[in-house]
mmCIF file of N, CA and C in Angstrom:
data_model
loop_
_atom_site.group_PDB
_atom_site.id
_atom_site.type_symbol
_atom_site.label_atom_id
_atom_site.label_comp_id
_atom_site.label_asym_id
_atom_site.label_seq_id
_atom_site.Cartn_x
_atom_site.Cartn_y
_atom_site.Cartn_z
ATOM 1 N N GLN N 23 176.125 346.505 173.645
ATOM 2 C CA GLN N 23 176.126 347.705 174.482
ATOM 3 C C GLN N 23 175.015 347.583 175.528
ATOM 4 N N HIS N 24 175.324 347.990 176.729
ATOM 5 C CA HIS N 24 174.370 347.862 177.839
ATOM 6 C C HIS N 24 173.453 349.078 177.920
ATOM 7 N N LYS N 25 172.235 348.844 178.429
ATOM 8 C CA LYS N 25 171.267 349.927 178.593
ATOM 9 C C LYS N 25 171.860 351.041 179.437
ATOM 10 N N GLY N 26 171.584 352.269 179.050
ATOM 11 C CA GLY N 26 171.988 353.422 179.838
ATOM 12 C C GLY N 26 173.423 353.866 179.652
ATOM 13 N N PHE N 27 174.194 353.174 178.794
ATOM 14 C CA PHE N 27 175.607 353.535 178.626
ATOM 15 C C PHE N 27 175.735 354.928 178.033
ATOM 16 N N ARG N 28 176.637 355.727 178.613
ATOM 17 C CA ARG N 28 176.916 357.082 178.128
ATOM 18 C C ARG N 28 178.424 357.285 178.114
ATOM 19 N N ARG N 29 178.940 357.715 176.989
ATOM 20 C CA ARG N 29 180.374 357.997 176.878
ATOM 21 C C ARG N 29 180.769 359.268 177.638
ATOM 22 N N ASP N 30 179.795 360.134 177.875
ATOM 23 C CA ASP N 30 180.093 361.429 178.486
ATOM 24 C C ASP N 30 180.033 361.415 180.013
ATOM 25 N N TYR N 31 179.849 360.235 180.630
ATOM 26 C CA TYR N 31 179.847 360.120 182.094
ATOM 27 C C TYR N 31 180.782 359.005 182.532
ATOM 28 N N SER N 32 181.364 359.186 183.713
ATOM 29 C CA SER N 32 182.151 358.151 184.384
ATOM 30 C C SER N 32 181.362 357.683 185.602
ATOM 31 N N ILE N 33 181.615 356.451 186.032
ATOM 32 C CA ILE N 33 180.948 355.908 187.219
ATOM 33 C C ILE N 33 181.160 356.859 188.396
ATOM 34 N N GLY N 34 180.072 357.182 189.082
ATOM 35 C CA GLY N 34 180.128 358.042 190.252
ATOM 36 C C GLY N 34 179.921 359.516 189.963
ATOM 37 N N GLU N 35 179.926 359.881 188.696
ATOM 38 C CA GLU N 35 179.780 361.294 188.351
ATOM 39 C C GLU N 35 178.339 361.760 188.581
ATOM 40 N N THR N 36 178.201 362.944 189.170
ATOM 41 C CA THR N 36 176.886 363.518 189.436
ATOM 42 C C THR N 36 176.271 364.004 188.126
ATOM 43 N N ILE N 37 174.971 363.785 187.998
ATOM 44 C CA ILE N 37 174.277 364.198 186.775
ATOM 45 C C ILE N 37 174.415 365.709 186.575
ATOM 46 N N ARG N 38 174.666 366.094 185.341
ATOM 47 C CA ARG N 38 174.859 367.514 185.020
ATOM 48 C C ARG N 38 173.571 368.187 184.555
ATOM 49 N N SER N 39 172.634 367.414 184.042
ATOM 50 C CA SER N 39 171.356 367.963 183.572
ATOM 51 C C SER N 39 170.297 366.879 183.684
ATOM 52 N N SER N 40 169.107 367.238 184.155
ATOM 53 C CA SER N 40 168.033 366.241 184.263
ATOM 54 C C SER N 40 167.631 365.704 182.895
ATOM 55 N N SER N 41 167.988 366.431 181.830
ATOM 56 C CA SER N 41 167.674 365.947 180.478
ATOM 57 C C SER N 41 168.518 364.731 180.104
ATOM 58 N N HIS N 42 169.538 364.412 180.886
ATOM 59 C CA HIS N 42 170.384 363.245 180.629
ATOM 60 C C HIS N 42 169.737 361.957 181.141
ATOM 61 N N MET N 43 168.699 362.075 181.960
ATOM 62 C CA MET N 43 167.995 360.916 182.512
ATOM 63 C C MET N 43 166.765 360.610 181.684
ATOM 64 N N ILE N 44 166.378 359.348 181.680
ATOM 65 C CA ILE N 44 165.081 358.950 181.132
ATOM 66 C C ILE N 44 164.118 358.959 182.309
ATOM 67 N N ILE N 45 163.121 359.811 182.235
ATOM 68 C CA ILE N 45 162.124 359.911 183.299
ATOM 69 C C ILE N 45 160.800 359.409 182.739
ATOM 70 N N GLU N 46 160.336 358.293 183.289
ATOM 71 C CA GLU N 46 159.086 357.692 182.808
ATOM 72 C C GLU N 46 157.898 358.501 183.303
ATOM 73 N N PRO N 47 156.829 358.596 182.486
ATOM 74 C CA PRO N 47 155.687 359.444 182.846
ATOM 75 C C PRO N 47 154.822 358.923 183.989
ATOM 76 N N THR N 48 154.860 357.614 184.245
ATOM 77 C CA THR N 48 154.047 357.058 185.339
ATOM 78 C C THR N 48 154.916 356.184 186.240
ATOM 79 N N SER N 49 154.457 355.993 187.468
ATOM 80 C CA SER N 49 155.165 355.112 188.407
ATOM 81 C C SER N 49 155.254 353.693 187.867
ATOM 82 N N GLU N 50 154.172 353.227 187.244
ATOM 83 C CA GLU N 50 154.150 351.866 186.703
ATOM 84 C C GLU N 50 155.214 351.695 185.620
ATOM 85 N N GLN N 51 155.341 352.685 184.738
ATOM 86 C CA GLN N 51 156.354 352.609 183.680
ATOM 87 C C GLN N 51 157.766 352.703 184.259
ATOM 88 N N ALA N 52 157.922 353.498 185.301
ATOM 89 C CA ALA N 52 159.236 353.617 185.940
ATOM 90 C C ALA N 52 159.647 352.284 186.574
ATOM 91 N N ILE N 53 158.710 351.641 187.260
ATOM 92 C CA ILE N 53 159.004 350.343 187.885
ATOM 93 C C ILE N 53 159.321 349.298 186.816
ATOM 94 N N GLN N 54 158.580 349.325 185.710
ATOM 95 C CA GLN N 54 158.847 348.389 184.615
ATOM 96 C C GLN N 54 160.245 348.625 184.037
ATOM 97 N N ALA N 55 160.628 349.886 183.852
ATOM 98 C CA ALA N 55 161.954 350.207 183.308
ATOM 99 C C ALA N 55 163.054 349.737 184.250
ATOM 100 N N VAL N 56 162.878 349.975 185.542
ATOM 101 C CA VAL N 56 163.886 349.539 186.526
ATOM 102 C C VAL N 56 163.953 348.019 186.556
ATOM 103 N N SER N 57 162.805 347.370 186.504
ATOM 104 C CA SER N 57 162.758 345.900 186.536
ATOM 105 C C SER N 57 163.480 345.287 185.339
ATOM 106 N N SER N 58 163.547 346.011 184.236
ATOM 107 C CA SER N 58 164.172 345.479 183.019
ATOM 108 C C SER N 58 165.698 345.621 183.010
ATOM 109 N N LEU N 59 166.260 346.305 184.014
ATOM 110 C CA LEU N 59 167.719 346.459 184.049
ATOM 111 C C LEU N 59 168.395 345.112 184.275
ATOM 112 N N ASN N 60 169.479 344.881 183.568
ATOM 113 C CA ASN N 60 170.272 343.663 183.703
ATOM 114 C C ASN N 60 171.651 344.000 184.251
ATOM 115 N N LYS N 61 172.347 342.964 184.675
ATOM 116 C CA LYS N 61 173.716 343.129 185.151
ATOM 117 C C LYS N 61 174.529 343.907 184.116
ATOM 118 N N HIS N 62 175.284 344.877 184.597
ATOM 119 C CA HIS N 62 176.159 345.744 183.802
ATOM 120 C C HIS N 62 175.412 346.808 183.004
ATOM 121 N N ASP N 63 174.094 346.960 183.231
ATOM 122 C CA ASP N 63 173.390 348.107 182.671
ATOM 123 C C ASP N 63 173.694 349.321 183.541
ATOM 124 N N PHE N 64 173.534 350.500 182.968
ATOM 125 C CA PHE N 64 173.854 351.748 183.652
ATOM 126 C C PHE N 64 172.583 352.497 184.007
ATOM 127 N N ALA N 65 172.653 353.298 185.069
ATOM 128 C CA ALA N 65 171.510 354.111 185.482
ATOM 129 C C ALA N 65 172.009 355.270 186.336
ATOM 130 N N PHE N 66 171.190 356.295 186.427
ATOM 131 C CA PHE N 66 171.448 357.353 187.399
ATOM 132 C C PHE N 66 170.730 356.950 188.673
ATOM 133 N N VAL N 67 171.472 356.839 189.769
ATOM 134 C CA VAL N 67 170.942 356.350 191.034
ATOM 135 C C VAL N 67 170.882 357.503 192.025
ATOM 136 N N LYS N 68 169.748 357.620 192.706
ATOM 137 C CA LYS N 68 169.564 358.694 193.684
ATOM 138 C C LYS N 68 170.403 358.426 194.924
ATOM 139 N N ARG N 69 171.181 359.416 195.318
ATOM 140 C CA ARG N 69 172.030 359.324 196.513
ATOM 141 C C ARG N 69 171.242 359.802 197.733
ATOM 142 N N SER N 70 171.797 359.548 198.904
ATOM 143 C CA SER N 70 171.111 359.944 200.137
ATOM 144 C C SER N 70 170.960 361.462 200.248
ATOM 145 N N ASP N 71 171.813 362.223 199.562
ATOM 146 C CA ASP N 71 171.705 363.693 199.607
ATOM 147 C C ASP N 71 170.737 364.238 198.560
ATOM 148 N N GLY N 72 170.072 363.347 197.801
ATOM 149 C CA GLY N 72 169.098 363.766 196.804
ATOM 150 C C GLY N 72 169.665 363.944 195.403
ATOM 151 N N SER N 73 170.986 363.923 195.260
ATOM 152 C CA SER N 73 171.600 364.037 193.936
ATOM 153 C C SER N 73 171.559 362.681 193.232
ATOM 154 N N TYR N 74 171.865 362.682 191.939
ATOM 155 C CA TYR N 74 171.893 361.451 191.158
ATOM 156 C C TYR N 74 173.304 361.222 190.635
ATOM 157 N N SER N 75 173.781 359.982 190.756
ATOM 158 C CA SER N 75 175.108 359.612 190.264
ATOM 159 C C SER N 75 174.988 358.508 189.226
ATOM 160 N N TYR N 76 175.885 358.560 188.248
ATOM 161 C CA TYR N 76 175.955 357.545 187.201
ATOM 162 C C TYR N 76 176.540 356.278 187.812
ATOM 163 N N ALA N 77 175.850 355.157 187.641
ATOM 164 C CA ALA N 77 176.258 353.914 188.292
ATOM 165 C C ALA N 77 175.999 352.731 187.369
ATOM 166 N N ILE N 78 176.582 351.603 187.727
ATOM 167 C CA ILE N 78 176.405 350.369 186.957
ATOM 168 C C ILE N 78 175.837 349.294 187.880
ATOM 169 N N LEU N 79 174.865 348.543 187.347
ATOM 170 C CA LEU N 79 174.250 347.470 188.118
ATOM 171 C C LEU N 79 175.224 346.294 188.218
ATOM 172 N N ALA N 80 175.661 346.003 189.427
ATOM 173 C CA ALA N 80 176.610 344.912 189.654
ATOM 174 C C ALA N 80 175.883 343.563 189.709
ATOM 175 N N TYR N 81 174.788 343.506 190.475
ATOM 176 C CA TYR N 81 174.038 342.256 190.576
ATOM 177 C C TYR N 81 172.700 342.508 191.254
ATOM 178 N N ARG N 82 171.828 341.522 191.112
ATOM 179 C CA ARG N 82 170.553 341.480 191.824
ATOM 180 C C ARG N 82 170.640 340.357 192.847
ATOM 181 N N SER N 83 169.900 340.497 193.937
ATOM 182 C CA SER N 83 169.883 339.437 194.945
ATOM 183 C C SER N 83 168.568 339.474 195.706
ATOM 184 N N MET N 84 168.303 338.404 196.416
ATOM 185 C CA MET N 84 167.159 338.345 197.324
ATOM 186 C C MET N 84 167.719 338.489 198.732
ATOM 187 N N GLU N 85 167.228 339.473 199.468
ATOM 188 C CA GLU N 85 167.739 339.765 200.804
ATOM 189 C C GLU N 85 166.612 339.673 201.821
ATOM 190 N N PRO N 86 166.943 339.304 203.061
ATOM 191 C CA PRO N 86 165.904 339.248 204.106
ATOM 192 C C PRO N 86 165.275 340.618 204.319
ATOM 193 N N ILE N 87 163.979 340.604 204.580
ATOM 194 C CA ILE N 87 163.283 341.846 204.910
ATOM 195 C C ILE N 87 163.489 342.097 206.397
ATOM 196 N N LYS N 88 164.000 343.254 206.711
ATOM 197 C CA LYS N 88 164.290 343.590 208.104
ATOM 198 C C LYS N 88 162.996 343.626 208.914
ATOM 199 N N GLY N 89 163.060 343.044 210.114
ATOM 200 C CA GLY N 89 161.929 343.116 211.029
ATOM 201 C C GLY N 89 160.907 342.011 210.877
ATOM 202 N N ILE N 90 161.058 341.128 209.877
ATOM 203 C CA ILE N 90 160.099 340.029 209.699
ATOM 204 C C ILE N 90 160.724 338.743 210.227
ATOM 205 N N LYS N 91 160.073 338.180 211.244
ATOM 206 C CA LYS N 91 160.600 336.970 211.886
ATOM 207 C C LYS N 91 159.729 335.746 211.626
ATOM 208 N N ASP N 92 158.584 335.926 210.960
ATOM 209 C CA ASP N 92 157.636 334.843 210.733
ATOM 210 C C ASP N 92 158.205 333.847 209.723
ATOM 211 N N ALA N 93 158.488 332.632 210.168
ATOM 212 C CA ALA N 93 159.086 331.608 209.304
ATOM 213 C C ALA N 93 158.138 331.173 208.183
ATOM 214 N N ASN N 94 156.851 331.417 208.337
ATOM 215 C CA ASN N 94 155.880 331.005 207.334
ATOM 216 C C ASN N 94 155.679 332.047 206.229
ATOM 217 N N SER N 95 156.244 333.217 206.407
ATOM 218 C CA SER N 95 156.040 334.261 205.400
ATOM 219 C C SER N 95 157.213 334.292 204.425
ATOM 220 N N ASN N 96 156.969 334.876 203.266
ATOM 221 C CA ASN N 96 158.053 335.105 202.303
ATOM 222 C C ASN N 96 158.812 336.320 202.818
ATOM 223 N N ASN N 97 159.935 336.084 203.455
ATOM 224 C CA ASN N 97 160.621 337.172 204.141
ATOM 225 C C ASN N 97 161.864 337.658 203.392
ATOM 226 N N THR N 98 161.820 337.583 202.061
ATOM 227 C CA THR N 98 162.911 338.133 201.267
ATOM 228 C C THR N 98 162.358 339.153 200.279
ATOM 229 N N GLU N 99 163.244 340.002 199.825
ATOM 230 C CA GLU N 99 162.883 341.076 198.905
ATOM 231 C C GLU N 99 163.980 341.187 197.856
ATOM 232 N N GLU N 100 163.592 341.410 196.599
ATOM 233 C CA GLU N 100 164.571 341.588 195.544
ATOM 234 C C GLU N 100 165.309 342.905 195.751
ATOM 235 N N CYS N 101 166.606 342.886 195.509
ATOM 236 C CA CYS N 101 167.449 344.069 195.646
ATOM 237 C C CYS N 101 168.365 344.177 194.435
ATOM 238 N N MET N 102 168.789 345.398 194.158
ATOM 239 C CA MET N 102 169.797 345.641 193.132
ATOM 240 C C MET N 102 170.976 346.324 193.815
ATOM 241 N N VAL N 103 172.186 345.908 193.447
ATOM 242 C CA VAL N 103 173.394 346.529 193.986
ATOM 243 C C VAL N 103 174.119 347.224 192.840
ATOM 244 N N PHE N 104 174.315 348.533 193.005
ATOM 245 C CA PHE N 104 174.986 349.360 192.012
ATOM 246 C C PHE N 104 176.370 349.740 192.503
ATOM 247 N N VAL N 105 177.345 349.749 191.590
ATOM 248 C CA VAL N 105 178.660 350.313 191.886
ATOM 249 C C VAL N 105 178.534 351.811 191.642
ATOM 250 N N MET N 106 178.856 352.588 192.681
ATOM 251 C CA MET N 106 178.577 354.027 192.668
ATOM 252 C C MET N 106 179.817 354.894 192.445
ATOM 253 N N SER N 107 181.006 354.271 192.449
ATOM 254 C CA SER N 107 182.234 355.065 192.266
ATOM 255 C C SER N 107 183.326 354.195 191.675
ATOM 256 N N ASP N 108 184.352 354.852 191.142
ATOM 257 C CA ASP N 108 185.476 354.081 190.603
ATOM 258 C C ASP N 108 186.276 353.415 191.704
ATOM 259 N N ALA N 109 186.062 353.829 192.958
ATOM 260 C CA ALA N 109 186.715 353.181 194.101
ATOM 261 C C ALA N 109 185.984 351.903 194.513
ATOM 262 N N GLY N 110 184.805 351.655 193.919
ATOM 263 C CA GLY N 110 184.079 350.411 194.176
ATOM 264 C C GLY N 110 182.995 350.509 195.233
ATOM 265 N N SER N 111 182.669 351.716 195.723
ATOM 266 C CA SER N 111 181.595 351.811 196.706
ATOM 267 C C SER N 111 180.284 351.375 196.052
ATOM 268 N N THR N 112 179.412 350.777 196.855
ATOM 269 C CA THR N 112 178.160 350.233 196.330
ATOM 270 C C THR N 112 176.959 350.786 197.090
ATOM 271 N N LYS N 113 175.802 350.649 196.448
ATOM 272 C CA LYS N 113 174.540 351.003 197.087
ATOM 273 C C LYS N 113 173.533 349.928 196.749
ATOM 274 N N MET N 114 172.901 349.379 197.786
ATOM 275 C CA MET N 114 171.849 348.391 197.596
ATOM 276 C C MET N 114 170.503 349.101 197.626
ATOM 277 N N ILE N 115 169.678 348.810 196.628
ATOM 278 C CA ILE N 115 168.346 349.396 196.561
ATOM 279 C C ILE N 115 167.323 348.275 196.608
ATOM 280 N N ARG N 116 166.514 348.292 197.660
ATOM 281 C CA ARG N 116 165.473 347.279 197.832
ATOM 282 C C ARG N 116 164.282 347.589 196.937
ATOM 283 N N LYS N 117 163.587 346.555 196.517
ATOM 284 C CA LYS N 117 162.490 346.704 195.564
ATOM 285 C C LYS N 117 161.451 347.722 196.021
ATOM 286 N N HIS N 118 161.171 347.795 197.310
ATOM 287 C CA HIS N 118 160.145 348.743 197.750
ATOM 288 C C HIS N 118 160.589 350.205 197.596
ATOM 289 N N HIS N 119 161.846 350.435 197.213
ATOM 290 C CA HIS N 119 162.335 351.792 196.947
ATOM 291 C C HIS N 119 162.462 352.085 195.460
ATOM 292 N N TRP N 120 162.106 351.112 194.598
ATOM 293 C CA TRP N 120 162.198 351.349 193.157
ATOM 294 C C TRP N 120 161.136 352.341 192.787
#
């Protein structure tokens, strides 16, 4: 069974109660919890409108950091891509937003 799995939610469903989420007491613990997610783990992901939807982690990737052109710098950032609906819409979350 994957982390975050809930029988009472479907992919894309908006959270019904904040008590359904695991909220870590510190930023450091929250980042550690997010970092521990693996492919096919589930999480409530914040939408652009501020609501949270039940989603599944599809994959992690390294993506170019926008605006960095220096060839000598590490210009990639870890990202997670979540499937946000049963229609297959996705949301990429860059590490600096974890």
